[in-house]
Coordinates of N, CA, C and O in Angstrom, one line a residue:
X26 N 182.6 185.1 57.2 CA 182.4 186.4 56.7 C 182.5 187.4 57.8 O 181.8 187.4 58.8
X27 N 183.4 188.3 57.5 CA 183.6 189.4 58.5 C 182.8 190.6 58.0 O 182.4 190.7 56.9
X28 N 182.6 191.5 58.9 CA 181.8 192.7 58.7 C 182.6 193.7 57.9 O 183.8 193.5 57.6
X29 N 182.0 194.8 57.6 CA 182.6 195.9 56.9 C 183.8 196.4 57.6 O 184.8 196.9 57.1
X30 N 183.8 196.3 59.0 CA 184.9 196.7 59.8 C 186.0 195.6 60.0 O 186.9 195.8 60.7
X31 N 185.7 194.5 59.4 CA 186.7 193.4 59.5 C 186.5 192.5 60.8 O 187.3 191.7 61.1
X32 N 185.4 192.8 61.5 CA 185.2 192.0 62.7 C 184.1 191.0 62.5 O 183.1 191.2 61.7
X33 N 184.2 189.9 63.2 CA 183.2 188.8 63.1 C 181.9 189.2 63.9 O 182.0 190.2 64.7
X34 N 180.9 188.5 63.7 CA 179.6 188.8 64.4 C 179.8 188.7 65.9 O 179.4 189.5 66.7
X35 N 180.6 187.7 66.3 CA 180.8 187.5 67.8 C 181.6 188.7 68.3 O 181.3 189.1 69.5
X36 N 182.5 189.2 67.6 CA 183.3 190.3 68.1 C 182.4 191.6 68.2 O 182.5 192.4 69.1
X37 N 181.5 191.7 67.2 CA 180.6 192.9 67.2 C 179.7 192.8 68.4 O 179.4 193.8 69.1
X38 N 179.2 191.6 68.7 CA 178.3 191.5 69.9 C 179.1 191.7 71.2 O 178.6 192.4 72.1
X39 N 180.3 191.2 71.3 CA 181.1 191.4 72.5 C 181.4 192.9 72.7 O 181.5 193.3 73.9
X40 N 181.5 193.7 71.6 CA 181.9 195.1 71.8 C 180.7 196.0 71.9 O 180.9 197.2 72.0
X41 N 179.5 195.5 71.8 CA 178.3 196.4 71.7 C 177.9 196.9 73.1 O 178.1 196.1 74.1
X42 N 177.3 198.0 73.2 CA 176.7 198.5 74.5 C 175.3 198.1 74.6 O 174.8 197.3 73.7
X43 N 174.6 198.5 75.7 CA 173.3 198.1 75.9 C 172.3 198.3 74.7 O 171.5 197.5 74.3
X44 N 172.4 199.6 74.2 CA 171.5 199.9 73.1 C 171.8 199.0 71.9 O 170.9 198.5 71.2
X45 N 173.0 198.8 71.6 CA 173.4 198.0 70.5 C 173.0 196.5 70.6 O 172.5 195.9 69.7
X46 N 173.1 196.0 71.9 CA 172.7 194.6 72.1 C 171.2 194.5 72.1 O 170.7 193.5 71.5
X47 N 170.4 195.4 72.6 CA 169.0 195.4 72.6 C 168.5 195.5 71.1 O 167.6 194.7 70.7
X48 N 169.1 196.4 70.3 CA 168.8 196.5 68.9 C 169.1 195.2 68.1 O 168.3 194.8 67.3
X49 N 170.2 194.6 68.4 CA 170.7 193.4 67.7 C 169.7 192.3 67.9 O 169.2 191.6 67.0
X50 N 169.4 192.0 69.2 CA 168.4 191.0 69.5 C 167.0 191.2 68.9 O 166.4 190.4 68.3
X51 N 166.6 192.5 69.1 CA 165.3 192.9 68.6 C 165.2 192.8 67.1 O 164.2 192.3 66.5
X52 N 166.2 193.2 66.4 CA 166.2 193.1 64.9 C 166.2 191.7 64.5 O 165.5 191.3 63.5
X53 N 166.9 190.8 65.1 CA 166.8 189.3 64.8 C 165.3 188.8 64.9 O 164.8 188.2 64.1
X54 N 164.7 189.2 66.1 CA 163.4 188.8 66.3 C 162.4 189.4 65.3 O 161.6 188.7 64.7
X55 N 162.6 190.6 65.0 CA 161.7 191.3 64.1 C 161.8 190.7 62.7 O 160.8 190.5 62.0
X56 N 163.0 190.4 62.2 CA 163.2 189.7 60.9 C 162.6 188.4 60.8 O 162.2 187.9 59.7
X57 N 162.4 187.7 62.0 CA 161.8 186.4 62.0 C 160.3 186.3 62.2 O 159.7 185.3 62.1
X58 N 159.7 187.5 62.4 CA 158.2 187.5 62.6 C 157.4 186.9 61.5 O 156.3 186.4 61.7
X59 N 157.9 187.0 60.2 CA 157.1 186.3 59.2 C 156.8 184.8 59.4 O 156.0 184.2 58.8
X60 N 157.5 184.2 60.3 CA 157.3 182.8 60.6 C 156.1 182.6 61.5 O 155.7 181.5 61.8
X61 N 155.6 183.7 62.1 CA 154.3 183.6 62.9 C 153.2 183.9 61.9 O 153.3 184.7 61.0
X62 N 152.0 183.3 62.2 CA 150.8 183.5 61.4 C 150.3 185.0 61.6 O 150.4 185.5 62.7
X63 N 149.9 185.6 60.5 CA 149.3 186.9 60.6 C 150.3 188.0 60.5 O 151.5 187.8 60.5
X64 N 149.8 189.2 60.5 CA 150.7 190.4 60.4 C 151.0 190.8 61.9 O 150.1 191.3 62.6
X65 N 152.2 190.6 62.3 CA 152.5 190.9 63.7 C 153.6 192.0 63.9 O 154.0 192.3 65.0
X66 N 153.9 192.7 62.8 CA 155.0 193.6 62.8 C 154.9 194.8 63.8 O 155.8 195.3 64.4
X67 N 153.6 195.3 64.0 CA 153.4 196.4 64.9 C 153.6 196.1 66.4 O 153.8 197.0 67.1
X68 N 153.6 194.8 66.7 CA 153.8 194.5 68.1 C 155.1 194.9 68.7 O 155.3 195.1 69.9
X69 N 156.1 195.0 67.8 CA 157.5 195.4 68.3 C 157.8 196.8 68.2 O 158.8 197.3 68.7
X70 N 156.9 197.6 67.7 CA 157.1 199.1 67.6 C 157.4 199.7 68.9 O 158.4 200.5 69.0
X71 N 156.7 199.5 70.0 CA 157.0 200.1 71.3 C 158.4 199.6 71.8 O 159.1 200.4 72.5
X72 N 158.8 198.4 71.5 CA 160.1 197.9 71.9 C 161.2 198.7 71.2 O 162.2 199.1 71.8
X73 N 161.0 198.9 69.9 CA 162.0 199.7 69.1 C 162.1 201.1 69.7 O 163.1 201.7 69.8
X74 N 160.9 201.7 70.1 CA 160.9 203.1 70.7 C 161.7 203.1 72.0 O 162.4 204.1 72.3
X75 N 161.5 202.1 72.8 CA 162.3 202.0 74.1 C 163.8 201.9 73.8 O 164.6 202.5 74.5
X76 N 164.2 201.2 72.8 CA 165.6 201.1 72.4 C 166.1 202.4 72.0 O 167.2 202.9 72.4
X77 N 165.3 203.1 71.2 CA 165.7 204.5 70.7 C 165.9 205.4 71.9 O 166.9 206.2 71.8
X78 N 165.1 205.3 72.9 CA 165.2 206.2 74.0 C 166.3 205.7 75.0 O 166.7 206.5 75.9
X79 N 166.7 204.4 74.9 CA 167.7 203.9 75.8 C 167.1 203.8 77.2 O 167.8 203.9 78.2
X80 N 165.8 203.6 77.3 CA 165.0 203.7 78.5 C 164.7 202.2 79.0 O 163.9 201.5 78.5
X81 N 165.4 201.9 80.1 CA 165.3 200.5 80.6 C 163.9 200.2 81.1 O 163.4 199.1 80.9
X82 N 163.3 201.1 81.8 CA 161.9 200.9 82.3 C 160.9 200.7 81.1 O 160.1 199.7 81.2
X83 N 161.0 201.5 80.1 CA 160.1 201.4 79.0 C 160.4 200.1 78.2 O 159.5 199.5 77.7
X84 N 161.7 199.7 78.2 CA 162.1 198.5 77.5 C 161.4 197.3 78.2 O 160.7 196.5 77.5
X85 N 161.5 197.2 79.5 CA 160.8 196.0 80.2 C 159.3 196.0 80.0 O 158.7 194.9 79.7
X86 N 158.7 197.2 80.0 CA 157.2 197.2 79.8 C 156.9 196.8 78.4 O 155.9 196.1 78.2
X87 N 157.6 197.3 77.4 CA 157.3 197.1 76.0 C 157.5 195.6 75.7 O 156.8 195.0 74.9
X88 N 158.6 195.0 76.2 CA 158.9 193.6 76.0 C 157.7 192.7 76.6 O 157.2 191.8 76.0
X89 N 157.3 193.1 77.8 CA 156.2 192.3 78.5 C 154.9 192.4 77.6 O 154.2 191.4 77.4
X90 N 154.6 193.6 77.1 CA 153.4 193.8 76.3 C 153.5 193.0 75.0 O 152.6 192.4 74.5
X91 N 154.7 193.0 74.3 CA 154.9 192.3 73.1 C 154.7 190.8 73.3 O 154.2 190.1 72.4
X92 N 155.2 190.3 74.5 CA 155.0 188.9 74.7 C 153.5 188.5 74.7 O 153.2 187.4 74.2
X93 N 152.7 189.3 75.3 CA 151.2 189.1 75.3 C 150.7 189.1 73.9 O 149.9 188.3 73.4
X94 N 151.1 190.2 73.1 CA 150.6 190.4 71.8 C 151.0 189.3 70.8 O 150.3 188.9 69.9
X95 N 152.2 188.7 71.0 CA 152.7 187.7 70.1 C 152.5 186.3 70.6 O 153.0 185.3 70.0
X96 N 151.8 186.1 71.7 CA 151.5 184.8 72.2 C 150.7 184.0 71.2 O 149.9 184.6 70.5
X97 N 150.9 182.7 71.2 CA 150.1 181.9 70.3 C 150.5 180.5 70.4 O 151.4 180.1 71.2
X98 N 149.9 179.7 69.5 CA 150.2 178.2 69.5 C 151.7 178.0 69.1 O 152.2 178.6 68.1
X99 N 152.4 177.2 69.8 CA 153.7 176.9 69.4 C 153.8 176.0 68.1 O 152.9 175.3 67.8
X100 N 154.9 176.1 67.4 CA 155.2 175.3 66.3 C 156.7 175.3 66.2 O 157.3 176.0 67.0
X101 N 157.2 174.6 65.3 CA 158.7 174.5 65.2 C 159.3 175.9 65.1 O 160.0 176.4 66.0
X102 N 159.0 176.5 64.0 CA 159.7 177.8 63.7 C 159.0 178.9 64.6 O 159.7 179.8 65.1
X103 N 157.7 178.9 64.7 CA 156.9 179.9 65.5 C 157.4 179.8 66.9 O 157.6 180.8 67.6
X104 N 157.6 178.6 67.4 CA 158.1 178.4 68.8 C 159.4 179.0 69.0 O 159.7 179.6 70.0
X105 N 160.3 178.9 68.0 CA 161.6 179.5 68.1 C 161.6 181.0 68.1 O 162.3 181.6 68.9
X106 N 160.7 181.5 67.3 CA 160.5 183.0 67.3 C 160.0 183.5 68.6 O 160.5 184.5 69.2
X107 N 158.9 182.8 69.1 CA 158.4 183.2 70.4 C 159.4 183.0 71.5 O 159.4 183.8 72.5
X108 N 160.2 182.0 71.4 CA 161.2 181.8 72.4 C 162.2 182.9 72.5 O 162.7 183.3 73.5
X109 N 162.5 183.6 71.3 CA 163.4 184.7 71.3 C 162.8 185.8 72.2 O 163.5 186.4 73.0
X110 N 161.5 186.1 72.0 CA 160.9 187.1 72.8 C 160.7 186.7 74.2 O 161.0 187.5 75.1
X111 N 160.4 185.4 74.5 CA 160.3 185.0 75.9 C 161.6 185.1 76.6 O 161.6 185.3 77.9
X112 N 162.7 184.9 76.0 CA 164.0 185.0 76.6 C 164.5 186.4 76.8 O 165.6 186.6 77.4
X113 N 163.8 187.4 76.2 CA 164.3 188.8 76.3 C 164.3 189.2 77.7 O 163.3 189.1 78.5
X114 N 165.5 189.8 78.2 CA 165.5 190.2 79.6 C 164.7 191.5 79.8 O 164.6 192.3 78.9
X115 N 164.1 191.6 80.9 CA 163.3 192.8 81.2 C 164.1 193.9 81.8 O 163.7 195.0 81.8
X116 N 165.3 193.6 82.2 CA 166.2 194.6 82.7 C 167.2 195.1 81.5 O 167.5 194.4 80.6
X117 N 167.6 196.3 81.7 CA 168.5 196.9 80.7 C 169.9 196.9 81.2 O 170.5 197.8 81.7
X118 N 170.5 195.7 81.1 CA 171.8 195.4 81.6 C 172.6 194.7 80.6 O 172.2 193.8 79.9
X119 N 173.9 195.2 80.4 CA 174.7 194.7 79.3 C 174.9 193.1 79.4 O 174.8 192.5 78.3
X120 N 175.1 192.6 80.5 CA 175.3 191.1 80.6 C 174.1 190.3 80.1 O 174.2 189.4 79.3
X121 N 172.9 190.6 80.6 CA 171.7 189.9 80.2 C 171.4 190.2 78.7 O 171.0 189.3 78.0
X122 N 171.5 191.4 78.3 CA 171.2 191.8 76.9 C 172.2 191.1 76.0 O 171.8 190.7 74.9
X123 N 173.5 191.0 76.4 CA 174.5 190.3 75.5 C 174.2 188.8 75.3 O 174.2 188.3 74.2
X124 N 173.8 188.2 76.4 CA 173.4 186.8 76.3 C 172.2 186.6 75.4 O 172.1 185.7 74.5
X125 N 171.2 187.5 75.5 CA 170.0 187.4 74.7 C 170.3 187.7 73.2 O 169.8 187.0 72.4
X126 N 171.1 188.7 73.0 CA 171.4 189.1 71.6 C 172.2 187.9 70.9 O 171.9 187.6 69.8
X127 N 173.1 187.3 71.7 CA 173.8 186.1 71.1 C 172.9 185.0 70.8 O 173.0 184.3 69.7
X128 N 171.9 184.7 71.7 CA 170.9 183.6 71.5 C 170.1 183.9 70.3 O 169.8 183.1 69.4
X129 N 169.6 185.2 70.2 CA 168.7 185.6 69.1 C 169.5 185.5 67.8 O 168.9 185.1 66.7
X130 N 170.8 185.9 67.8 CA 171.6 185.8 66.6 C 171.7 184.4 66.1 O 171.4 184.1 64.9
X131 N 172.0 183.4 67.0 CA 172.1 182.0 66.6 C 170.8 181.5 66.1 O 170.7 180.7 65.1
X132 N 169.7 181.8 66.8 CA 168.4 181.3 66.4 C 168.0 181.8 65.0 O 167.5 181.1 64.2
X133 N 168.1 183.1 64.8 CA 167.8 183.7 63.5 C 168.6 183.1 62.4 O 168.1 182.8 61.3
X134 N 169.9 182.9 62.6 CA 170.7 182.3 61.6 C 170.3 180.9 61.3 O 170.2 180.5 60.1
X135 N 170.0 180.1 62.3 CA 169.6 178.7 62.1 C 168.2 178.7 61.4 O 168.1 177.9 60.5
X136 N 167.3 179.6 61.7 CA 166.0 179.6 61.0 C 166.2 179.9 59.6 O 165.6 179.3 58.7
X137 N 167.0 180.9 59.3 CA 167.3 181.3 57.9 C 168.0 180.2 57.1 O 167.7 179.9 56.0
X138 N 168.9 179.5 57.8 CA 169.6 178.4 57.2 C 168.7 177.3 56.8 O 168.8 176.6 55.8
X139 N 167.7 177.0 57.7 CA 166.7 176.0 57.4 C 165.9 176.3 56.1 O 165.5 175.4 55.4
X140 N 165.6 177.6 55.9 CA 164.9 177.9 54.7 C 165.7 177.9 53.5 O 165.2 178.0 52.4
X141 N 167.0 177.9 53.6 CA 168.0 177.7 52.5 C 168.0 176.3 52.0 O 167.8 176.0 50.9
X142 N 168.2 175.4 53.0 CA 168.5 174.0 52.6 C 167.6 173.0 53.3 O 167.6 171.8 52.9
X143 N 166.9 173.3 54.3 CA 166.1 172.4 55.1 C 166.8 171.9 56.3 O 166.2 171.8 57.4
X144 N 168.1 171.7 56.3 CA 168.9 171.3 57.4 C 170.1 172.2 57.4 O 170.7 172.4 56.4
X145 N 170.5 172.6 58.6 CA 171.7 173.4 58.7 C 172.8 172.4 59.3 O 172.6 171.8 60.3
X146 N 173.9 172.3 58.5 CA 174.9 171.4 58.9 C 175.4 171.8 60.3 O 175.5 173.0 60.7
X147 N 175.8 170.8 61.1 CA 176.3 171.0 62.5 C 177.4 172.0 62.4 O 178.4 171.8 61.6
X148 N 177.4 173.0 63.3 CA 178.5 173.9 63.4 C 178.5 175.1 62.5 O 179.2 176.0 62.7
X149 N 177.6 175.1 61.4 CA 177.6 176.1 60.5 C 177.3 177.5 61.1 O 177.9 178.5 60.8
X150 N 176.2 177.5 61.9 CA 175.8 178.8 62.5 C 177.0 179.4 63.3 O 177.3 180.5 63.2
X151 N 177.6 178.6 64.1 CA 178.7 179.1 65.0 C 179.9 179.5 64.1 O 180.6 180.5 64.4
X152 N 180.2 178.7 63.1 CA 181.3 179.2 62.2 C 181.0 180.5 61.5 O 181.8 181.3 61.4
X153 N 179.7 180.7 61.1 CA 179.3 182.0 60.5 C 179.5 183.1 61.5 O 180.0 184.1 61.1
X154 N 179.1 182.9 62.7 CA 179.2 183.9 63.7 C 180.6 184.3 64.0 O 180.9 185.4 64.4
X155 N 181.5 183.3 63.8 CA 182.9 183.5 64.1 C 183.7 184.1 62.9 O 184.9 184.4 63.0
X156 N 183.0 184.2 61.8 CA 183.6 184.8 60.6 C 183.8 183.9 59.4 O 184.4 184.3 58.4
X157 N 183.5 182.6 59.5 CA 183.7 181.7 58.4 C 182.3 181.2 57.9 O 181.6 180.4 58.4
X158 N 181.9 181.8 56.7 CA 180.5 181.6 56.2 C 180.6 180.5 55.1 O 179.6 180.4 54.3
X159 N 181.7 179.8 54.9 CA 181.7 178.8 53.9 C 180.6 177.8 54.1 O 180.4 177.3 55.2
X160 N 179.8 177.5 53.0 CA 178.7 176.6 53.1 C 177.4 177.2 53.4 O 176.4 176.5 53.4
X161 N 177.4 178.5 53.7 CA 176.1 179.2 54.0 C 175.4 179.5 52.7 O 176.0 179.9 51.7
X162 N 174.1 179.2 52.7 CA 173.3 179.5 51.5 C 173.0 181.0 51.5 O 173.3 181.7 52.4
X163 N 172.3 181.4 50.4 CA 172.1 182.9 50.3 C 171.2 183.5 51.4 O 171.4 184.6 51.8
X164 N 170.2 182.8 51.9 CA 169.4 183.3 52.9 C 170.1 183.5 54.2 O 170.1 184.5 54.9
X165 N 170.9 182.4 54.6 CA 171.7 182.5 55.8 C 172.8 183.6 55.7 O 173.0 184.3 56.6
X166 N 173.5 183.6 54.5 CA 174.5 184.7 54.3 C 173.9 186.1 54.4 O 174.5 187.0 55.0
X167 N 172.7 186.2 53.9 CA 172.0 187.5 53.9 C 171.7 187.9 55.3 O 171.9 189.1 55.8
X168 N 171.2 187.0 56.1 CA 170.9 187.2 57.5 C 172.2 187.6 58.3 O 172.2 188.5 59.1
X169 N 173.3 186.9 58.0 CA 174.5 187.2 58.7 C 175.0 188.6 58.4 O 175.3 189.4 59.3
X170 N 174.9 189.0 57.1 CA 175.3 190.4 56.7 C 174.4 191.4 57.4 O 174.8 192.5 57.9
X171 N 173.1 191.1 57.5 CA 172.1 192.1 58.2 C 172.5 192.2 59.7 O 172.4 193.3 60.2
X172 N 172.8 191.1 60.3 CA 173.1 191.1 61.7 C 174.4 192.0 61.9 O 174.4 192.8 62.9
X173 N 175.4 191.8 61.1 CA 176.6 192.6 61.2 C 176.3 194.1 61.0 O 176.8 195.0 61.7
X174 N 175.5 194.4 59.9 CA 175.2 195.7 59.6 C 174.4 196.4 60.7 O 174.6 197.6 61.0
X175 N 173.5 195.7 61.3 CA 172.7 196.3 62.5 C 173.7 196.7 63.6 O 173.6 197.8 64.1
X176 N 174.6 195.8 64.0 CA 175.5 196.1 65.1 C 176.4 197.3 64.7 O 176.7 198.2 65.5
X177 N 176.9 197.3 63.5 CA 177.7 198.4 63.0 C 177.0 199.8 63.0 O 177.5 200.8 63.4
X178 N 175.7 199.7 62.5 CA 174.9 200.9 62.4 C 174.6 201.5 63.8 O 174.7 202.7 64.1
X179 N 174.2 200.6 64.7 CA 173.8 201.1 66.1 C 175.1 201.6 66.8 O 174.9 202.5 67.7
X180 N 176.2 201.1 66.5 CA 177.4 201.6 67.2 C 177.7 203.1 66.9 O 178.4 203.7 67.7
X181 N 177.0 203.6 65.9 CA 177.1 205.1 65.6 C 176.2 205.9 66.4 O 176.1 207.1 66.2
X182 N 175.5 205.3 67.4 CA 174.6 206.1 68.2 C 173.1 205.9 67.8 O 172.8 205.1 66.9
X183 N 172.3 206.7 68.5 CA 170.8 206.6 68.2 C 170.4 206.8 66.8 O 169.4 206.2 66.3
X184 N 171.1 207.5 66.0 CA 170.8 207.7 64.6 C 171.0 206.4 63.8 O 170.3 206.3 62.8
X185 N 171.8 205.5 64.3 CA 172.0 204.3 63.6 C 170.8 203.3 63.7 O 170.7 202.4 63.0
X186 N 169.9 203.6 64.7 CA 168.7 202.8 64.9 C 167.8 202.8 63.6 O 167.2 201.8 63.3
X187 N 167.7 203.9 63.0 CA 166.9 204.0 61.8 C 167.4 203.0 60.7 O 166.6 202.3 60.1
X188 N 168.7 203.0 60.5 CA 169.3 202.0 59.6 C 169.0 200.6 60.1 O 168.7 199.7 59.3
X189 N 169.2 200.3 61.3 CA 168.9 199.0 61.9 C 167.5 198.6 61.6 O 167.2 197.4 61.3
X190 N 166.6 199.5 61.8 CA 165.1 199.2 61.6 C 164.9 198.9 60.1 O 164.1 198.0 59.8
X191 N 165.5 199.7 59.2 CA 165.4 199.5 57.8 C 165.9 198.1 57.4 O 165.3 197.4 56.6
X192 N 167.0 197.7 58.0 CA 167.6 196.4 57.7 C 166.6 195.3 58.2 O 166.5 194.2 57.5
X193 N 166.0 195.5 59.3 CA 165.1 194.6 59.9 C 163.9 194.4 59.0 O 163.4 193.3 58.7
X194 N 163.3 195.5 58.5 CA 162.1 195.4 57.6 C 162.5 194.7 56.3 O 161.8 193.9 55.9
X195 N 163.6 195.1 55.8 CA 164.1 194.4 54.5 C 164.3 192.9 54.7 O 163.8 192.1 53.9
X196 N 164.9 192.5 55.8 CA 165.1 191.1 56.1 C 163.8 190.4 56.3 O 163.6 189.2 55.9
X197 N 162.8 191.0 56.9 CA 161.5 190.4 57.1 C 160.8 190.2 55.8 O 160.1 189.2 55.6
X198 N 160.9 191.2 54.9 CA 160.3 191.0 53.6 C 160.9 189.8 52.8 O 160.2 189.1 52.1
X199 N 162.3 189.7 52.9 CA 162.9 188.6 52.2 C 162.4 187.3 52.8 O 162.0 186.4 52.0
X200 N 162.4 187.1 54.1 CA 161.9 185.9 54.7 C 160.4 185.6 54.4 O 160.1 184.5 54.1
X201 N 159.6 186.7 54.4 CA 158.2 186.5 54.1 C 158.0 186.0 52.7 O 157.2 185.1 52.4
X202 N 158.8 186.5 51.7 CA 158.7 186.0 50.3 C 159.1 184.6 50.2 O 158.5 183.8 49.5
X203 N 160.2 184.2 50.9 CA 160.6 182.8 50.9 C 159.5 181.9 51.5 O 159.2 180.8 50.9
X204 N 159.0 182.3 52.6 CA 157.9 181.5 53.3 C 156.7 181.3 52.4 O 156.1 180.3 52.2
X205 N 156.3 182.4 51.8 CA 155.2 182.5 50.8 C 155.4 181.5 49.6 O 154.6 180.8 49.2
X206 N 156.6 181.6 49.1 CA 157.0 180.8 47.9 C 156.9 179.3 48.3 O 156.4 178.5 47.6
X207 N 157.4 179.0 49.5 CA 157.4 177.6 49.9 C 156.0 177.1 50.1 O 155.6 176.0 49.8
X208 N 155.1 178.0 50.7 CA 153.7 177.6 50.9 C 153.0 177.3 49.6 O 152.2 176.4 49.5
X209 N 153.3 178.1 48.5 CA 152.7 177.9 47.2 C 153.1 176.6 46.6 O 152.4 176.0 45.8
X210 N 154.4 176.2 46.8 CA 154.9 175.0 46.1 C 154.7 173.7 46.9 O 155.0 172.7 46.4
X211 N 154.3 173.9 48.2 CA 154.1 172.7 49.0 C 152.8 171.9 48.7 O 151.9 172.3 48.1

């Protein structure tokens, strides 16, 4: 599945600047927060504010604070979500942010894919990121579209962050509903 601009997710990540990369990784993390116990959405607000300002010092401080606030007992999915935050670079540099955004992208897609089918076929996440979403369930395909839309929105500058945040909130609601439905039927 390619984006509205005809580019794969990998191409969008490769072409993003620091702000776009930070927003992409943060949005993936934000959408996966429903996998942690309790309401944790406010913990990332200062990190989003640092991205909006493009302030590397504020970014590092906000990430460090969010790590403390979101610390907790590891679990399969919760551990993966906390791992995304633990791996966030404290420096505002394209290279480290690109690696982190790519890892967050793959992790978020894998988590969403597991809630589609329980097991994600080998190679599906990487195929989706490269533009081939054949075999992706609706939750995985939706997450892929959101990741692409976040990167495309942020490419338009700081005003695109509002749209990125809206997509993140929407995706979090979708995942929260799926997790809640599974808990009721389990």
